C-alpha positions as YAML, in Angstrom:
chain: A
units: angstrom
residues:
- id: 1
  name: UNK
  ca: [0.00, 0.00, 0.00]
- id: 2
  name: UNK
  ca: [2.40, 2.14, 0.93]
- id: 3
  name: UNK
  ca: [4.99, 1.49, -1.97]
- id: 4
  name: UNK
  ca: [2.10, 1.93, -4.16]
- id: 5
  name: UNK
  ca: [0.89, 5.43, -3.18]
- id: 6
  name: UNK
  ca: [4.78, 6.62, -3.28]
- id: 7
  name: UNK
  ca: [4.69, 5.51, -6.83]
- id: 8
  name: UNK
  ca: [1.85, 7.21, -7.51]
- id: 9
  name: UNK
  ca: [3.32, 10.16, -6.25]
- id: 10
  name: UNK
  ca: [2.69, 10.95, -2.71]
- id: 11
  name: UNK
  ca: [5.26, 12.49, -1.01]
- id: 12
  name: UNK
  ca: [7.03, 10.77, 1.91]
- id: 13
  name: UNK
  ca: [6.44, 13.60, 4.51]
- id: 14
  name: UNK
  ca: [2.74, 13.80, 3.81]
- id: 15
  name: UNK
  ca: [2.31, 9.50, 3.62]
- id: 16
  name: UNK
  ca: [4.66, 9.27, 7.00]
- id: 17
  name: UNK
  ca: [2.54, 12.18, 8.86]
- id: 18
  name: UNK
  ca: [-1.02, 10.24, 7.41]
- id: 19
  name: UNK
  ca: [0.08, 7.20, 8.67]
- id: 20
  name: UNK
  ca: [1.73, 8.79, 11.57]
- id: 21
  name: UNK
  ca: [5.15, 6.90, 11.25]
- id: 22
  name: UNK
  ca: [8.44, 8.10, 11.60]
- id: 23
  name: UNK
  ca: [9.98, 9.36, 7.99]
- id: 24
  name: UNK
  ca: [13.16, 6.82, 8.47]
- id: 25
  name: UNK
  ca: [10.84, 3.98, 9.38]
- id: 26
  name: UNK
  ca: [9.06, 4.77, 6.39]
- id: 27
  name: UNK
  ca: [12.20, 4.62, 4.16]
- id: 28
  name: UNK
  ca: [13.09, 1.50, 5.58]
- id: 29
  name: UNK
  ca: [10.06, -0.16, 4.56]
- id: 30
  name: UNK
  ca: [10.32, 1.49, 1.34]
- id: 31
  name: UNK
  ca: [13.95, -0.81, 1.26]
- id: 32
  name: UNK
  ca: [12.83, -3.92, 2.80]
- id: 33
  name: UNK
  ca: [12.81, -6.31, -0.38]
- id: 34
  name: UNK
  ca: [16.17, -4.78, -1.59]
- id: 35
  name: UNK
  ca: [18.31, -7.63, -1.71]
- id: 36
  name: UNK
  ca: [15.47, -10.34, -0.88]
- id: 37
  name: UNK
  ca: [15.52, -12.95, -3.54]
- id: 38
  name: UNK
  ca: [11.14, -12.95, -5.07]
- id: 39
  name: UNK
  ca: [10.55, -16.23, -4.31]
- id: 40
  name: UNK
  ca: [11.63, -15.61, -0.74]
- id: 41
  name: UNK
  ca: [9.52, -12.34, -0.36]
- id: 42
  name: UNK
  ca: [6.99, -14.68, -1.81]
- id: 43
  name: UNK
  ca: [6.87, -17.05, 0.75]
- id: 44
  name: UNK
  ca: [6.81, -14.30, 3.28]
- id: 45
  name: UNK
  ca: [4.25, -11.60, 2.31]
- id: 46
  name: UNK
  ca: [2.25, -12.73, 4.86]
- id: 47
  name: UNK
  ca: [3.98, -13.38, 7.63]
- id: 48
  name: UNK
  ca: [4.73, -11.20, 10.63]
- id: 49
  name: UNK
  ca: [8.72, -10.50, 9.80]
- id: 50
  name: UNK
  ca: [10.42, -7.63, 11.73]
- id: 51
  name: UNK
  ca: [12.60, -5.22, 9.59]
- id: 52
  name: UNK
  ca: [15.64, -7.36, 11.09]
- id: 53
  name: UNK
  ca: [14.67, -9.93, 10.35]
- id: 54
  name: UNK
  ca: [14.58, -8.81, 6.48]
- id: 55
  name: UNK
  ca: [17.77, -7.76, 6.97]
- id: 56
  name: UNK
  ca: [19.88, -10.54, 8.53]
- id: 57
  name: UNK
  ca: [17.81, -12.49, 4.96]
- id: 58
  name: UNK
  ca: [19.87, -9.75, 3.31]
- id: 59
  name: UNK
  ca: [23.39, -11.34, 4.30]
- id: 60
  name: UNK
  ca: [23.07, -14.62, 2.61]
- id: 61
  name: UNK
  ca: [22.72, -15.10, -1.69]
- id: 62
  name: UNK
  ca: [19.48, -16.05, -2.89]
- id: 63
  name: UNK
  ca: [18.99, -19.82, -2.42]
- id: 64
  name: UNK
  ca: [19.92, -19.27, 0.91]
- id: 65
  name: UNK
  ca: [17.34, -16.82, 1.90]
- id: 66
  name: UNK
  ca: [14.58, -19.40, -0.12]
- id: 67
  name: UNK
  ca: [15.88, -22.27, 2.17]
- id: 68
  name: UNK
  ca: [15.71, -19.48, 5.37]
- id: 69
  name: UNK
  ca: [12.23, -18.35, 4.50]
- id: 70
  name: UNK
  ca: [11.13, -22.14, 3.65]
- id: 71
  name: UNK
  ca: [12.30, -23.17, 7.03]
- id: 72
  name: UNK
  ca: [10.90, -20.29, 9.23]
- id: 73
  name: UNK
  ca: [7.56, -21.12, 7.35]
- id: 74
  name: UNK
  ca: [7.85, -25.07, 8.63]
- id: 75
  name: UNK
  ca: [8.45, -23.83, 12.08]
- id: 76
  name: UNK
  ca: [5.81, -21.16, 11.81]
- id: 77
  name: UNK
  ca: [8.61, -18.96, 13.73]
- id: 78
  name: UNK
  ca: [9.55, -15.20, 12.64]
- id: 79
  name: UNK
  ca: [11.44, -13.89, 15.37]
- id: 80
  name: UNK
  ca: [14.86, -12.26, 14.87]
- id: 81
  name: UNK
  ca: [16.76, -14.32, 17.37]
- id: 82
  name: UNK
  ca: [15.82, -17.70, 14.82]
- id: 83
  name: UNK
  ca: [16.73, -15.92, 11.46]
- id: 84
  name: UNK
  ca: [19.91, -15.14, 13.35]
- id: 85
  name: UNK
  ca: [20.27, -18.63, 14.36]
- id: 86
  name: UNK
  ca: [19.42, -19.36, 10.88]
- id: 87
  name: UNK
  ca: [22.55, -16.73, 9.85]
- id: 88
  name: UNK
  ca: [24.89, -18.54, 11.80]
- id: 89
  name: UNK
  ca: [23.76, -21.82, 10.61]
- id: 90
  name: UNK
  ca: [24.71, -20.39, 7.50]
- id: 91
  name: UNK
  ca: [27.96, -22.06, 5.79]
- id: 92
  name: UNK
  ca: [30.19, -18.96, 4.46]
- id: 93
  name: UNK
  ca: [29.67, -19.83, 0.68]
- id: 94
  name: UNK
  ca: [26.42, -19.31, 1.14]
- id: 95
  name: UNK
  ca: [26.92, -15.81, 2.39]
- id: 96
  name: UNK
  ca: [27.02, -12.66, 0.29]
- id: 97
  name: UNK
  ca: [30.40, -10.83, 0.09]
- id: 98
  name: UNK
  ca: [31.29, -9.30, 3.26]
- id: 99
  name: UNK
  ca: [28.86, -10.64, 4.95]
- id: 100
  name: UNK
  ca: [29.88, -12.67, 8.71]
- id: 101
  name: UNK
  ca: [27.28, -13.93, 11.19]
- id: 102
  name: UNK
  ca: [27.61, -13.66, 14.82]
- id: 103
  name: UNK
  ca: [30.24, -15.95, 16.53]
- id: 104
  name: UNK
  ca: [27.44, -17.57, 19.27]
- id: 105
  name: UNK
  ca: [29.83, -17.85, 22.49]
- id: 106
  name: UNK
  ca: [29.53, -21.75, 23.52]
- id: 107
  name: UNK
  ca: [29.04, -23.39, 20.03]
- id: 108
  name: UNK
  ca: [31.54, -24.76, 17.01]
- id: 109
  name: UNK
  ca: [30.82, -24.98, 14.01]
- id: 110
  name: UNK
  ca: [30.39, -28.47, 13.82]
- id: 111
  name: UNK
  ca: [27.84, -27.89, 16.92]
- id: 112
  name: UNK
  ca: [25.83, -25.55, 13.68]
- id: 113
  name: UNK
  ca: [26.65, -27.71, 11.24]
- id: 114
  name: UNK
  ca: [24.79, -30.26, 13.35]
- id: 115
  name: UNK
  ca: [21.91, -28.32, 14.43]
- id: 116
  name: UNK
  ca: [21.52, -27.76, 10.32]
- id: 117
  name: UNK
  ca: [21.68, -31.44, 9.71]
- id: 118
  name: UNK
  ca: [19.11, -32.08, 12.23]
- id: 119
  name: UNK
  ca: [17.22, -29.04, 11.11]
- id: 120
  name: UNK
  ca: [16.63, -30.04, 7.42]
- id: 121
  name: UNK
  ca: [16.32, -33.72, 8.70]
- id: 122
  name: UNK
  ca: [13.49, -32.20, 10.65]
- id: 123
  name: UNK
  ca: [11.77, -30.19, 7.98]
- id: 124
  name: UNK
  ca: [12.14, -33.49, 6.11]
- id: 125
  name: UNK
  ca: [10.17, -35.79, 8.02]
- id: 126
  name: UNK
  ca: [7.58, -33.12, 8.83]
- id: 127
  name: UNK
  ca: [7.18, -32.19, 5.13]
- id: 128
  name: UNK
  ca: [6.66, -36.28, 4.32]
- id: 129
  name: UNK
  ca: [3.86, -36.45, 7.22]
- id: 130
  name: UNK
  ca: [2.25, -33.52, 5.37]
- id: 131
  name: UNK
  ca: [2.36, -35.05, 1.95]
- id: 132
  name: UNK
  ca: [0.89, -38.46, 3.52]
- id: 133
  name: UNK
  ca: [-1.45, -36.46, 5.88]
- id: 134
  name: UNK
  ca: [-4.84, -36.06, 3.57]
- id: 135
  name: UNK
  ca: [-4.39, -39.32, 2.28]
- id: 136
  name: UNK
  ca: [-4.31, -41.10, 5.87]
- id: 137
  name: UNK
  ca: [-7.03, -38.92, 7.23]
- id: 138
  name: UNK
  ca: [-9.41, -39.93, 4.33]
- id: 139
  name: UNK
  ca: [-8.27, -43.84, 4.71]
- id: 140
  name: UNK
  ca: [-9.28, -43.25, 8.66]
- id: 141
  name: UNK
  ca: [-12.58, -41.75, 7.93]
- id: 142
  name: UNK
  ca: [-13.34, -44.39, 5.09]
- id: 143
  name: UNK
  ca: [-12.32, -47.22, 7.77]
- id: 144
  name: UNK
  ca: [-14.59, -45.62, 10.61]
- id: 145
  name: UNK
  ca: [-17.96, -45.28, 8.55]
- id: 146
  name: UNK
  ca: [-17.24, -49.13, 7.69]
- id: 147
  name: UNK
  ca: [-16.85, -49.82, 11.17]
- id: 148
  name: UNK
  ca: [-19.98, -48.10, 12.26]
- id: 149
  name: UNK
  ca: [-21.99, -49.96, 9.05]
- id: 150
  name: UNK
  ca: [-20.48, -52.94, 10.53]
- id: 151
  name: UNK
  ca: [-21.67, -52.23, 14.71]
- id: 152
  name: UNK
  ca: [-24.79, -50.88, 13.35]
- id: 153
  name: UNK
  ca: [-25.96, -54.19, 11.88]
- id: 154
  name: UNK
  ca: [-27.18, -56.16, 14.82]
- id: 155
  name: UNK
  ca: [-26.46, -59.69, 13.15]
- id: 156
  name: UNK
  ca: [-23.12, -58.90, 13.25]
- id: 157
  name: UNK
  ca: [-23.14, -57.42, 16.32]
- id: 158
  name: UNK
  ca: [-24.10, -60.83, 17.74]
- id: 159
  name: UNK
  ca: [-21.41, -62.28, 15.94]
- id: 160
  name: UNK
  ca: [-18.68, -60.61, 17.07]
- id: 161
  name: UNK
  ca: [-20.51, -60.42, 20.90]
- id: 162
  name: UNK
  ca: [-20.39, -64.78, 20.72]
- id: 163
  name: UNK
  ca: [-17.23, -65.44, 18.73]
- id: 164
  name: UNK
  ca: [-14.71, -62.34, 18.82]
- id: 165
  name: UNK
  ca: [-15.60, -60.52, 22.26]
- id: 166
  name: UNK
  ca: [-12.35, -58.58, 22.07]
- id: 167
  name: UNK
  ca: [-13.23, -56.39, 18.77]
- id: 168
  name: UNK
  ca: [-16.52, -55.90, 19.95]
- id: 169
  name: UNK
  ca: [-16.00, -53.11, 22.88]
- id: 170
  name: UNK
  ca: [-13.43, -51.47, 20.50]
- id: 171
  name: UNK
  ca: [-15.72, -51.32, 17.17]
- id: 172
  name: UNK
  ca: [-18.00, -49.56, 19.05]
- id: 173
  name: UNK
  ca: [-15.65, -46.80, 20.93]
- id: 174
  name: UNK
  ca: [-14.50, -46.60, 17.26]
- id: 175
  name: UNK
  ca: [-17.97, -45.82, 16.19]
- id: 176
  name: UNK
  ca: [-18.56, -43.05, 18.98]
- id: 177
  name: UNK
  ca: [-15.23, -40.99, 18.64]
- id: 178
  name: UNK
  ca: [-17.13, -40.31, 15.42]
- id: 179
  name: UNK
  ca: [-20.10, -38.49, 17.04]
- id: 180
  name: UNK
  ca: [-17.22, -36.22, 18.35]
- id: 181
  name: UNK
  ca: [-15.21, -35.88, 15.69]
- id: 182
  name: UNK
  ca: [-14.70, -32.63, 14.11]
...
């Protein structure tokens, strides 16, 4: 909103006084995709990101920020103090020129270089449940409405009350979960 009324012509004093924000803060925001690769401004338009937290993005090259921004989306976490940790997780090749993170008092490199292993091993396994989620919620429902065919027919309700005692109790805390069920 605000980039578009600038480029429509609006001067700064008058849009900073209307939204009653300082001028520099204003300016800042004007800057705050300079140097953020698209498709990781894309993945954060609308998330709550401070200003820092654009600009520690701004010290690593491009497929660095995307992996940043993917990450920070997995964890649904925008704070400063992660994209930092994120920064120092950062191997220097994937830094841009002149660029150094923070040297974090108490941990190596190979103590980062850990947490990152772990990290992606993490978004990993989280991004596999995700992919197999819909599939294994629609197998459960399918599986409880064939349960609760099965406990509502009374023949086979006597069945499985003389021969198979066991299932019986179970089928039919099965079949009232789904009265509760969202």
């Amino acid at each position: 909103m605000m980039l578009r009324a600038l480029t429509l012509g609006v001067p700064e004093e008058r849009l900073a006084s209307a939204l009653n924000v300082n001028i520099k803060t204003l300016q800042e925001k004007r800057r705050l995709l300079d140097g953020i690769c698209g498709e990781a401004a894309e993945l954060l338009k609308d998330k709550q990101v401070a200003l820092t937290g654009f600009r520690v993005l701004n010290k690593m090259k491009p497929i660095r920020q995307i992996e940043a921004a993917q990450l920070m989306v997995a964890m649904n976490k925008y704070t400063i103090n992660y994209a930092r940790s994120l920064l120092a997780a950062t191997p220097e090749n994937q830094l841009v020129a002149g660029a150094k993170p923070k040297k974090i008092k108490g941990i190596s490199r190979e103590q980062l270089n850990l947490m990152e292993n772990e990290s992606a091993n993490l978004e990993r396994q989280v991004r596999l449940v995700e992919d197999s989620y819909g599939i294994d919620h629609l197998d459960l429902v399918l599986a409880r409405g064939y349960v609760t065919r099965l406990v509502s027919n009374e023949r086979i309700t006597t069945y499985l009350a003389l021969h198979h005692e066991e299932f019986l109790p179970e089928f039919e805390r099965i079949t009232e979960r789904e009265a509760f069920a969202p």
